[in-house]
Coordinates of C-alpha atoms and ligand atoms in Angstrom, one line a residue:
D1 CA 14.8 45.7 -38.3
Q2 CA 15.9 43.2 -35.9
G3 CA 12.8 41.5 -34.2
P4 CA 11.1 40.6 -32.4
Y5 CA 8.7 39.5 -35.3
Q6 CA 4.6 38.0 -34.7
Y7 CA 5.7 35.3 -37.0
D8 CA 8.9 32.5 -37.3
L9 CA 7.9 32.6 -41.2
V10 CA 5.0 33.9 -43.4
V11 CA 3.8 31.9 -47.0
I12 CA 3.0 34.1 -49.4
G13 CA 0.6 31.9 -51.7
N14 CA -1.1 28.9 -52.2
G15 CA 1.5 26.9 -54.1
P16 CA 2.7 23.4 -52.7
G17 CA 6.1 24.4 -52.0
G18 CA 5.1 26.6 -49.8
L19 CA 2.6 24.5 -48.0
A20 CA 5.0 22.2 -47.6
A21 CA 8.1 24.4 -45.9
A22 CA 4.3 26.1 -43.8
K23 CA 3.5 22.6 -42.8
E24 CA 7.4 21.0 -41.9
A25 CA 8.4 24.4 -39.8
A26 CA 5.4 23.9 -37.4
A27 CA 6.1 20.0 -36.9
F28 CA 9.9 22.3 -35.4
E29 CA 7.0 24.8 -33.8
K30 CA 7.4 27.4 -36.0
K31 CA 4.7 30.2 -35.8
V32 CA 4.3 30.2 -39.1
L33 CA 0.9 32.1 -41.2
V34 CA 0.1 31.3 -44.5
L35 CA -1.4 33.8 -46.9
D36 CA -3.9 32.4 -49.4
W37 CA -5.2 34.9 -51.6
Q38 CA -6.6 33.1 -54.5
N39 CA -9.5 31.4 -52.3
C40 CA -9.8 35.1 -50.7
T41 CA -13.9 35.6 -51.9
P42 CA -16.3 36.2 -49.2
T43 CA -18.2 33.0 -51.3
A44 CA -14.8 31.0 -51.5
G45 CA -14.8 29.5 -48.3
S46 CA -12.0 27.8 -46.6
G47 CA -9.8 25.4 -47.8
A48 CA -6.0 25.6 -49.7
G49 CA -6.6 25.7 -53.4
C50 CA -3.7 23.9 -54.0
A51 CA -5.6 21.3 -56.0
N52 CA -8.3 23.4 -57.8
V53 CA -6.5 23.2 -60.8
G54 CA -4.0 21.7 -62.6
C55 CA -2.8 18.4 -62.3
V56 CA -5.1 16.3 -60.1
P57 CA -8.4 17.4 -62.5
R58 CA -6.2 17.6 -65.4
K59 CA -5.5 13.6 -64.5
L60 CA -8.4 12.5 -63.4
M61 CA -10.3 13.8 -66.5
Y62 CA -7.4 11.9 -68.8
Q63 CA -8.1 8.4 -67.1
A64 CA -12.2 10.2 -67.9
A65 CA -11.0 10.0 -71.5
Q66 CA -9.7 6.3 -70.9
L67 CA -11.8 4.6 -69.8
G68 CA -14.1 5.4 -73.0
R69 CA -11.0 3.8 -75.0
V70 CA -11.0 1.2 -72.5
L71 CA -15.0 0.5 -72.8
K72 CA -14.0 -0.1 -76.9
D73 CA -11.3 -2.6 -76.2
S74 CA -13.9 -4.4 -74.1
R75 CA -15.8 -5.7 -76.6
R76 CA -12.7 -7.7 -78.1
F77 CA -12.1 -9.3 -74.3
G78 CA -15.4 -10.6 -74.6
W79 CA -17.7 -8.2 -73.6
E80 CA -20.7 -6.7 -74.5
C81 CA -21.5 -3.5 -74.2
E82 CA -24.0 -1.6 -76.9
E83 CA -22.2 0.1 -79.7
R84 CA -23.4 3.7 -78.7
V85 CA -22.4 4.4 -75.6
S86 CA -23.0 8.1 -74.2
H87 CA -20.5 10.6 -72.2
S88 CA -22.1 13.0 -69.5
W89 CA -19.5 16.6 -69.0
S90 CA -21.7 17.5 -66.3
R91 CA -21.2 14.5 -64.6
M92 CA -18.1 14.3 -65.5
A93 CA -17.2 17.6 -64.2
E94 CA -19.1 17.8 -60.4
A95 CA -18.1 14.5 -59.9
V96 CA -14.0 15.6 -60.7
Q97 CA -15.2 19.7 -58.1
N98 CA -16.4 17.0 -55.7
H99 CA -13.3 15.4 -55.4
I100 CA -11.1 18.5 -55.2
K101 CA -13.1 20.6 -52.4
S102 CA -13.4 17.4 -50.4
F103 CA -8.9 17.0 -51.3
N104 CA -8.7 20.8 -50.4
L105 CA -10.5 20.3 -47.5
C106 CA -8.3 17.6 -46.3
H107 CA -4.5 19.7 -47.3
Y108 CA -6.7 22.9 -45.2
Q109 CA -7.5 20.4 -41.5
D110 CA -3.8 19.1 -42.5
L111 CA -2.6 22.6 -42.2
L112 CA -4.7 23.6 -39.6
D113 CA -3.7 20.4 -37.3
S114 CA -0.1 21.3 -37.8
R115 CA -1.1 24.2 -35.9
V116 CA -0.5 26.9 -39.0
T117 CA -2.4 29.6 -39.1
Y118 CA -4.3 29.8 -42.6
L119 CA -6.0 33.5 -44.2
S120 CA -7.3 33.5 -47.3
A121 CA -6.4 37.1 -47.4
F122 CA -3.7 38.3 -49.8
G123 CA -0.7 39.4 -48.9
E124 CA 1.5 42.4 -50.3
L125 CA 4.9 43.5 -49.1
V126 CA 5.4 47.0 -47.0
G127 CA 9.1 46.4 -46.6
P128 CA 11.4 44.0 -45.6
H129 CA 9.7 42.3 -42.7
T130 CA 6.7 43.6 -43.1
I131 CA 3.6 42.8 -44.9
K132 CA -0.1 44.0 -45.4
V133 CA -3.0 41.6 -45.2
M134 CA -6.1 42.3 -46.9
D135 CA -9.4 40.4 -46.4
A136 CA -12.1 39.1 -49.4
Y137 CA -13.8 42.7 -47.0
G138 CA -11.0 45.1 -47.4
N139 CA -10.1 44.5 -44.3
E140 CA -6.1 45.3 -43.6
T141 CA -3.5 44.6 -41.1
Y142 CA -0.6 44.6 -40.8
Y143 CA 2.5 41.7 -39.6
S144 CA 6.2 41.0 -38.9
A145 CA 8.1 38.1 -40.2
A146 CA 11.6 36.7 -40.2
V147 CA 11.0 34.6 -43.0
F148 CA 9.1 35.1 -46.1
I149 CA 8.4 32.8 -49.0
I150 CA 7.2 33.6 -51.6
S151 CA 4.5 30.2 -53.1
T152 CA 2.2 32.0 -55.3
R153 CA 0.3 29.8 -58.3
G154 CA 0.2 32.5 -61.0
K155 CA -2.3 33.8 -62.6
P156 CA -3.2 31.5 -66.6
R157 CA -1.7 34.3 -69.0
Y158 CA -4.5 35.5 -72.0
L159 CA -3.1 36.4 -75.3
G160 CA -3.8 40.2 -74.9
V161 CA -5.2 40.1 -78.5
P162 CA -9.5 41.6 -79.0
G163 CA -12.1 38.6 -76.9
D164 CA -10.0 37.3 -75.3
R165 CA -11.1 37.8 -72.1
E166 CA -14.4 38.1 -73.3
Y167 CA -14.8 34.8 -74.6
C168 CA -12.3 32.3 -74.6
V169 CA -11.4 29.6 -71.0
T170 CA -8.5 29.0 -69.8
S171 CA -7.1 25.8 -68.3
D172 CA -8.3 26.1 -65.2
D173 CA -12.1 27.3 -65.9
L174 CA -12.2 24.4 -68.3
L175 CA -11.3 22.3 -65.3
S176 CA -14.3 23.0 -63.7
L177 CA -17.0 24.2 -66.4
P178 CA -20.3 23.3 -65.9
R179 CA -20.8 22.7 -69.6
C180 CA -19.6 21.0 -72.6
P181 CA -16.5 22.9 -74.2
G182 CA -18.2 21.1 -77.5
R183 CA -15.6 22.1 -80.5
T184 CA -13.2 23.2 -79.3
L185 CA -9.6 25.3 -79.9
V186 CA -6.5 25.0 -77.8
V187 CA -4.3 27.8 -78.4
G188 CA -1.4 26.4 -76.5
A189 CA 0.7 23.0 -77.3
S190 CA 2.7 22.7 -73.9
V191 CA 1.8 20.4 -70.7
A192 CA -1.6 21.4 -69.7
G193 CA -2.8 22.6 -73.7
L194 CA -1.6 18.6 -75.1
E195 CA -3.1 17.2 -71.9
C196 CA -6.8 19.1 -72.2
A197 CA -6.8 18.8 -75.7
G198 CA -5.8 14.9 -75.5
F199 CA -9.0 14.6 -73.3
L200 CA -11.4 16.4 -74.4
S201 CA -10.5 14.5 -78.0
G202 CA -10.7 11.5 -76.1
L203 CA -14.3 12.3 -74.5
G204 CA -15.4 12.8 -78.6
L205 CA -15.0 16.0 -79.0
E206 CA -13.4 17.8 -82.2
V207 CA -10.4 19.5 -81.5
T208 CA -7.9 21.4 -83.2
V209 CA -4.2 22.5 -81.3
M210 CA -2.9 25.8 -82.3
V211 CA 0.5 25.3 -81.7
R212 CA 3.0 28.9 -81.8
S213 CA 6.1 27.2 -82.6
V214 CA 6.3 23.4 -82.0
L215 CA 4.7 21.0 -79.4
L216 CA 6.3 20.7 -76.4
R217 CA 9.0 23.1 -76.6
G218 CA 12.8 22.5 -74.4
W219 CA 11.3 18.9 -74.0
D220 CA 12.5 16.3 -76.2
R221 CA 12.2 17.0 -80.3
K222 CA 11.2 13.3 -81.7
M223 CA 9.3 12.1 -78.3
A224 CA 6.9 15.1 -79.0
Q225 CA 6.8 14.3 -83.1
K226 CA 5.6 10.5 -82.0
I227 CA 2.8 11.9 -79.1
E228 CA 1.3 14.9 -82.1
N229 CA 1.6 11.8 -84.3
H230 CA -0.4 9.4 -81.7
M231 CA -3.0 12.5 -81.3
F232 CA -3.1 13.1 -84.7
V233 CA -4.2 9.6 -85.6
H234 CA -6.4 9.7 -83.6
G235 CA -8.6 12.2 -83.9
V236 CA -6.8 15.7 -82.7
N237 CA -6.5 18.5 -85.5
F238 CA -3.5 20.9 -85.2
L239 CA -2.6 24.4 -87.1
H240 CA 0.7 25.0 -87.2
N241 CA 2.5 28.5 -86.5
F242 CA -0.4 30.2 -85.8
V243 CA -1.0 33.2 -83.3
P244 CA -4.6 34.4 -82.5
V245 CA -5.2 37.6 -82.7
K246 CA -9.4 38.5 -83.0
I247 CA -11.5 35.8 -81.2
E248 CA -15.4 37.3 -81.5
Q249 CA -19.5 35.9 -81.4
V250 CA -20.3 34.6 -84.4
Q251 CA -23.7 36.5 -84.4
E252 CA -23.2 39.7 -81.7
G253 CA -25.3 39.2 -78.5
Q254 CA -26.3 35.4 -79.1
P255 CA -23.2 33.0 -76.8
G256 CA -22.6 30.0 -78.1
R257 CA -20.0 30.5 -81.7
L258 CA -17.3 32.0 -81.2
R259 CA -15.1 32.5 -84.8
V260 CA -11.6 32.6 -84.0
T261 CA -8.7 35.2 -86.0
A262 CA -5.4 33.6 -86.9
Q263 CA -2.3 34.8 -87.7
S264 CA 0.7 33.0 -89.2
T265 CA 3.8 34.1 -87.5
H266 CA 6.0 32.9 -90.6
G267 CA 4.0 35.5 -93.1
T268 CA 0.6 37.0 -94.0
D269 CA -1.7 34.2 -94.5
T270 CA -4.5 34.1 -91.9
Y271 CA -6.7 31.6 -91.0
Q272 CA -10.7 31.7 -89.5
G273 CA -12.9 29.2 -88.0
E274 CA -15.7 28.8 -85.6
F275 CA -15.8 26.3 -81.8
D276 CA -18.4 26.3 -79.5
T277 CA -15.3 27.1 -77.1
V278 CA -11.8 29.2 -77.1
L279 CA -8.8 27.2 -74.1
L280 CA -5.8 29.9 -73.4
A281 CA -3.3 27.2 -72.4
I282 CA -0.6 29.8 -72.8
G283 CA 1.1 29.5 -69.6
R284 CA 1.2 31.3 -66.2
D285 CA 1.5 34.8 -64.7
A286 CA 3.7 34.8 -61.7
C287 CA 1.9 38.0 -60.3
I288 CA 5.0 39.5 -58.2
E289 CA 4.4 42.7 -59.1
D290 CA 0.4 42.0 -57.0
I291 CA 2.6 41.5 -54.0
A292 CA 5.1 44.0 -54.3
V293 CA 8.2 42.1 -53.7
D294 CA 10.4 44.7 -54.5
R295 CA 9.1 47.0 -51.7
A296 CA 11.1 43.8 -49.6
G297 CA 14.3 45.0 -52.1
V298 CA 13.5 41.7 -53.8
Q299 CA 15.0 41.7 -57.2
Y300 CA 13.1 39.7 -60.2
S301 CA 12.5 39.4 -64.3
H302 CA 10.7 42.2 -65.9
R303 CA 10.3 40.2 -68.3
T304 CA 9.1 37.0 -66.9
G305 CA 7.9 37.8 -63.8
K306 CA 9.7 35.9 -62.5
I307 CA 12.3 35.6 -59.1
P308 CA 16.0 34.1 -59.7
V309 CA 16.5 32.6 -56.3
N310 CA 20.3 30.6 -55.5
E311 CA 20.7 26.7 -55.0
Y312 CA 18.9 27.4 -51.6
E313 CA 16.3 28.6 -53.1
Q314 CA 17.7 32.1 -52.0
T315 CA 16.3 35.7 -53.3
N316 CA 18.5 38.3 -53.0
V317 CA 17.5 39.5 -50.2
G318 CA 18.2 36.7 -47.6
H319 CA 15.7 36.0 -45.1
I320 CA 13.5 36.1 -48.4
F321 CA 12.9 32.4 -50.6
A322 CA 11.3 31.1 -53.0
V323 CA 10.0 27.9 -54.4
G324 CA 7.4 26.2 -57.3
G325 CA 7.1 27.8 -60.5
V326 CA 8.0 31.6 -59.2
Q327 CA 11.4 30.9 -59.6
E328 CA 12.9 32.6 -62.7
G329 CA 14.7 29.6 -65.2
R330 CA 13.0 26.3 -63.7
S331 CA 9.5 26.6 -65.4
E332 CA 9.5 23.0 -67.4
L333 CA 9.9 22.2 -63.1
E334 CA 6.5 24.1 -61.9
L335 CA 5.9 20.5 -60.4
T336 CA 3.6 19.8 -57.6
P337 CA 6.5 17.2 -56.6
V338 CA 9.2 19.1 -57.0
A339 CA 7.6 22.5 -55.1
I340 CA 6.8 20.2 -52.0
Q341 CA 10.4 18.9 -51.8
A342 CA 12.2 21.8 -52.0
G343 CA 9.6 23.4 -49.9
R344 CA 10.0 20.8 -47.2
L345 CA 14.3 20.9 -47.4
L346 CA 14.3 24.1 -47.3
A347 CA 12.3 24.2 -44.3
R348 CA 14.3 21.9 -42.4
R349 CA 18.1 23.9 -43.4
L350 CA 15.9 27.0 -42.0
Y351 CA 15.1 25.2 -38.5
R352 CA 16.6 22.2 -38.5
G353 CA 19.8 22.9 -39.2
Q354 CA 19.5 20.4 -42.0
S355 CA 21.6 21.0 -45.3
T356 CA 20.7 19.3 -48.0
K357 CA 19.3 21.0 -51.5
C358 CA 16.8 20.1 -53.8
D359 CA 17.7 18.4 -56.4
Y360 CA 16.8 19.9 -59.7
T361 CA 18.6 17.4 -62.3
N362 CA 16.5 13.7 -62.6
V363 CA 13.3 15.2 -62.0
P364 CA 10.9 13.0 -63.5
L365 CA 8.7 14.3 -65.4
T366 CA 4.4 12.7 -67.0
V367 CA 2.8 14.1 -69.3
F368 CA -1.0 13.1 -69.1
T369 CA -1.3 13.4 -73.3
P370 CA -4.0 10.4 -74.8
I371 CA -1.0 8.5 -75.7
E372 CA 1.2 8.6 -71.9
Y373 CA 4.5 9.8 -72.1
A374 CA 7.3 9.8 -69.1
A375 CA 11.0 11.0 -69.1
C376 CA 14.1 11.4 -66.3
G377 CA 16.8 13.2 -67.1
L378 CA 18.3 14.9 -70.5
S379 CA 16.7 15.3 -73.5
E380 CA 18.1 13.9 -76.0
E381 CA 18.8 17.5 -77.9
S382 CA 20.5 18.0 -74.1
A383 CA 22.9 15.3 -74.0
N384 CA 24.1 15.4 -77.5
H385 CA 24.9 19.7 -76.7
T386 CA 25.9 18.6 -73.0
Y387 CA 28.4 15.6 -74.0
G388 CA 28.5 16.0 -77.7
G389 CA 27.2 13.5 -80.0
D390 CA 30.1 11.3 -80.7
N391 CA 29.9 10.9 -77.2
I392 CA 26.0 9.8 -76.9
E393 CA 24.4 6.2 -78.1
V394 CA 20.3 6.7 -77.8
Y395 CA 19.1 2.9 -77.3
H396 CA 15.6 2.6 -78.8
S397 CA 12.9 1.2 -79.7
C398 CA 8.9 0.5 -80.2
F399 CA 6.3 -2.1 -79.0
W400 CA 3.1 -3.2 -78.4
P401 CA 2.3 -3.3 -75.1
L402 CA 0.4 -6.8 -74.2
E403 CA -3.5 -5.1 -73.5
W404 CA -3.1 -2.8 -77.0
T405 CA -3.0 -6.2 -79.5
L406 CA -6.8 -8.6 -79.3
P407 CA -8.4 -4.5 -80.3
A408 CA -5.6 -4.8 -82.5
R409 CA -4.9 -0.8 -82.0
D410 CA -1.5 1.4 -81.9
K411 CA 1.0 -1.0 -82.9
N412 CA 3.9 1.4 -84.0
S413 CA 3.2 4.6 -81.3
C414 CA 4.6 3.4 -77.7
Y415 CA 8.7 3.7 -77.9
V416 CA 11.4 3.9 -75.2
K417 CA 14.9 5.4 -75.4
V418 CA 17.4 5.5 -73.0
I419 CA 20.6 8.3 -73.7
C420 CA 23.8 7.0 -72.6
H421 CA 26.8 8.9 -71.7
I422 CA 29.8 5.9 -73.7
P423 CA 32.9 7.6 -71.8
D424 CA 31.7 6.9 -68.3
H425 CA 30.7 3.3 -68.7
E426 CA 27.1 4.4 -70.9
R427 CA 25.6 5.7 -67.6
V428 CA 22.1 6.3 -68.3
V429 CA 21.7 10.6 -69.0
G430 CA 18.2 10.8 -70.0
L431 CA 15.4 8.1 -70.0
H432 CA 12.2 8.2 -71.6
V433 CA 8.5 6.1 -72.2
L434 CA 6.2 7.0 -74.5
G435 CA 3.0 4.1 -73.1
P436 CA 0.7 3.0 -71.4
N437 CA 1.4 4.1 -67.2
A438 CA 4.6 5.4 -68.4
G439 CA 4.3 7.6 -65.2
E440 CA 3.7 4.7 -62.8
I441 CA 7.5 2.9 -64.9
I442 CA 9.8 6.4 -64.7
Q443 CA 9.1 6.6 -60.9
G444 CA 12.1 3.8 -60.0
F445 CA 13.7 4.3 -62.8
A446 CA 13.8 7.9 -61.7
V447 CA 15.9 6.4 -58.5
A448 CA 17.8 4.1 -60.8
L449 CA 19.4 7.2 -62.7
R450 CA 20.0 9.2 -59.7
C451 CA 22.3 6.2 -58.5
G452 CA 24.3 5.8 -61.8
L453 CA 22.5 3.8 -63.6
T454 CA 24.6 2.3 -66.7
K455 CA 23.7 0.6 -70.3
E456 CA 24.7 -2.8 -68.3
Q457 CA 22.8 -2.3 -65.5
L458 CA 20.2 -2.1 -67.1
D459 CA 20.9 -5.1 -69.2
T460 CA 21.7 -7.6 -66.4
T461 CA 18.0 -6.8 -64.5
A462 CA 15.3 -9.2 -65.2
G463 CA 12.3 -7.5 -67.3
V464 CA 8.7 -7.9 -65.9
H465 CA 7.5 -10.5 -68.4
P466 CA 5.1 -9.4 -70.1
G467 CA 5.1 -6.5 -69.2
C468 CA 5.9 -2.6 -71.2
A469 CA 8.3 -1.9 -68.9
E470 CA 10.9 -4.7 -69.9
V471 CA 11.2 -3.5 -72.9
L472 CA 14.4 -1.2 -71.3
T473 CA 16.3 -4.1 -70.0
T474 CA 16.4 -6.0 -73.1
L475 CA 17.4 -3.2 -75.8
T476 CA 19.7 -3.5 -78.1
V477 CA 19.5 -1.8 -81.6
T478 CA 21.1 2.1 -81.4
Q479 CA 20.0 5.2 -83.2
R480 CA 23.1 5.4 -84.6
V481 CA 22.5 1.7 -86.3
T482 CA 18.8 2.5 -87.4
E483 CA 19.8 5.7 -88.6
A484 CA 22.8 3.5 -91.1
M485 CA 20.2 1.7 -92.0
I486 CA 17.4 3.8 -93.0
V487 CA 20.6 5.6 -94.9
R488 CA 21.4 2.5 -96.9
G489 CA 17.7 1.6 -97.7
Ligands
LIG501 P1 3.9 26.9 -70.2 O1 5.0 25.7 -70.6 O2 4.0 28.6 -70.5 O3 2.9 26.6 -72.5 C1 2.5 27.8 -72.8 C2 2.8 27.2 -74.2 O4 1.6 28.6 -75.2 C3 3.7 26.9 -75.7 O5 3.4 25.9 -76.1 C4 3.6 28.2 -75.6 O6 4.1 28.3 -77.2 C5 2.2 29.0 -75.8 N1 1.7 30.5 -76.4 C6 2.3 30.9 -74.8 N2 2.3 32.4 -75.9 C7 1.5 31.8 -76.6 C8 0.7 33.5 -77.4 N3 0.5 34.4 -77.4 N4 0.3 32.2 -77.9 C9 -0.1 31.5 -79.3 N5 0.3 30.7 -78.1 C10 1.2 30.8 -77.0 O7 2.9 26.4 -70.0 P2 2.0 25.5 -69.5 O8 0.9 26.1 -68.9 O9 1.4 24.3 -70.6 O10 2.9 24.5 -68.5 C11 3.3 25.4 -67.1 C12 3.8 24.3 -66.5 O11 3.2 23.3 -66.3 C13 5.2 23.8 -68.3 O12 6.2 24.4 -67.2 C14 5.6 22.2 -67.2 O13 6.8 21.7 -66.0 C15 3.9 22.0 -66.2 P3 5.8 28.2 -77.9 O14 6.1 26.9 -77.1 O15 6.1 29.2 -77.0 O16 6.2 29.1 -79.0

C-alpha cells in the first residue's frame, strides 16, 4: 500500500502527546486528522478533552483543600475570621468544571488555528494504512494515512467484583461529581488515589484508603512512608492489604449508603465498612483492543493492554507510533508534560529531519498529596540497585517551613534527600523534596540533574533565604551516619 493517502498523519485519541504531535505536524504544512472519541457523544459538543480528567482538576481541588488549611493558619498571623468555616462542594465543582470547559475550548481553538482536522469520532484500524471512523450517530467513513500516532487516554479500571460498576465512582467521575461525596472509601494508593484522598480529607470529609500492597508502589519507599504518616496524622485512615470483593447498598433500592466487603490479601480476614462514596483509583486500561491495533499488525501486551515501542516511540509497524500512557513499561511516566515532549519531538523527527529523542530519565514528578512531594531521578532503592549500596551516599534533612512556625504545625514532616553516586564525583542521581511547593522547587533542579549536578556544586550554590529549597544547599548529614547513630543509641 504505497498511497497516496488522504492524510499525512492521523492521531488516534486525545492524549496530550498526540495533540502536541498533531499541532507540530500541522505547523510543518502536514495534513493532520485527530480522532477523539472520548468526546464522542451527540451531546458532548466539541473541544479536545485532554484536561477533562486528571491532573488539572485534581490540582484545583488540592488548592481548595490547601486554602482551608491557610484559613486556619491565618488566625495565627492576626486575621480575625470565624472559627467555623464551611465549604461548598457544589460551588467548587462548578468552578472547576467551568475552568475545564474554557481550558478545553482554548485547546480546541488552538487545534483549529493550526489547521488540524478534529473529529469527535471513534477510530478503528482496519488495515496498515486505513482507519474506519464512526461518529456519535453511527455514521462510518474510511480514511487513509501515511502515519498513525496512537495516543489514547485509556478508561478508568473497575474492580470486576459485584456492585462495582453500579455503585462506585472512578477518580474521573469524582472530579465532576455534583454532590459532596461524604464519608469516602478510596480504593488504590497510587498517585490518583492519594491525591483524591488528600483533598477530600482536607475539605473535612472522613476518608479511608484501601491499600492492596503499598503506597506509591515503585516510588521511593521512605518518601511514601512519610506521605502516609502525614496523611494519617491529619485524619486519613489506611486499611492495608485488603481488596474489595463486594459493594452493595445498605438498604436495597435506596441510594446513598454503601456497604463494602473486603478480603485480606494475606489471609482469610474480611472487613466490612459503610460509606457514602466508594471511589476507585486503581489505574486505567489502554483501550487498545477497541481500536483494533492488531488489524494493522501492531503487537501489544495482552496482559497490560499496552504497546511496546522503541526509543523513537515506534511500534513494530514502522509507520505506527504510540505516545503517552499507552506505551508499555512507562506507566510511571503517564505524565502530560512528558507525553507532550515525546509527541512534539516525534513530529520534528518525522517532518523536520531532526533527530532528538525524548529523554525519559530525570523526569521531574510531583504528587499533590496534602504535603506535596516531588522527585527527579532515581529512588533510593533504584540507586542502590543500579550502582550498589556502597557506591551511594544519601544526604538528608528534615526542615520546617518558616510559614508553618507561627501556626506551630507539622514540625518534622518536611524532608529532603539527595542521592549521590560516590565514584562519579558524588553526582546527584536522585533528588526528593517533601514540603510546600515541592513541584515548583524540583523544576529547576531537574535541569541541574540533566546537566550533571554534583553534591559539591549544590554545596557551593547560595541558598534563597528564608526559603524551603535552601535546605538543599546545606546538607551535611548522611543517612549512613544517621543510621549509625541510631544503632549506637
Ligand atoms: P496506578 O499507578 O496504576 O495505581 C493503581 C493503584 O490501584 C495501585 O495502588 C494499585 O495497587 C491499586 N490497585 C490496582 N488494582 C487493584 C485492585 N483490583 N484492588 C485494589 N487495588 C488495586 O494508577 P493511578 O491512576 O493512580 O496512576 C496512573 C498514573 O498517573 C501513574 O503511573 C502516575 O505516574 C500518574 P498495587 O500497587 O498494584 O498493589
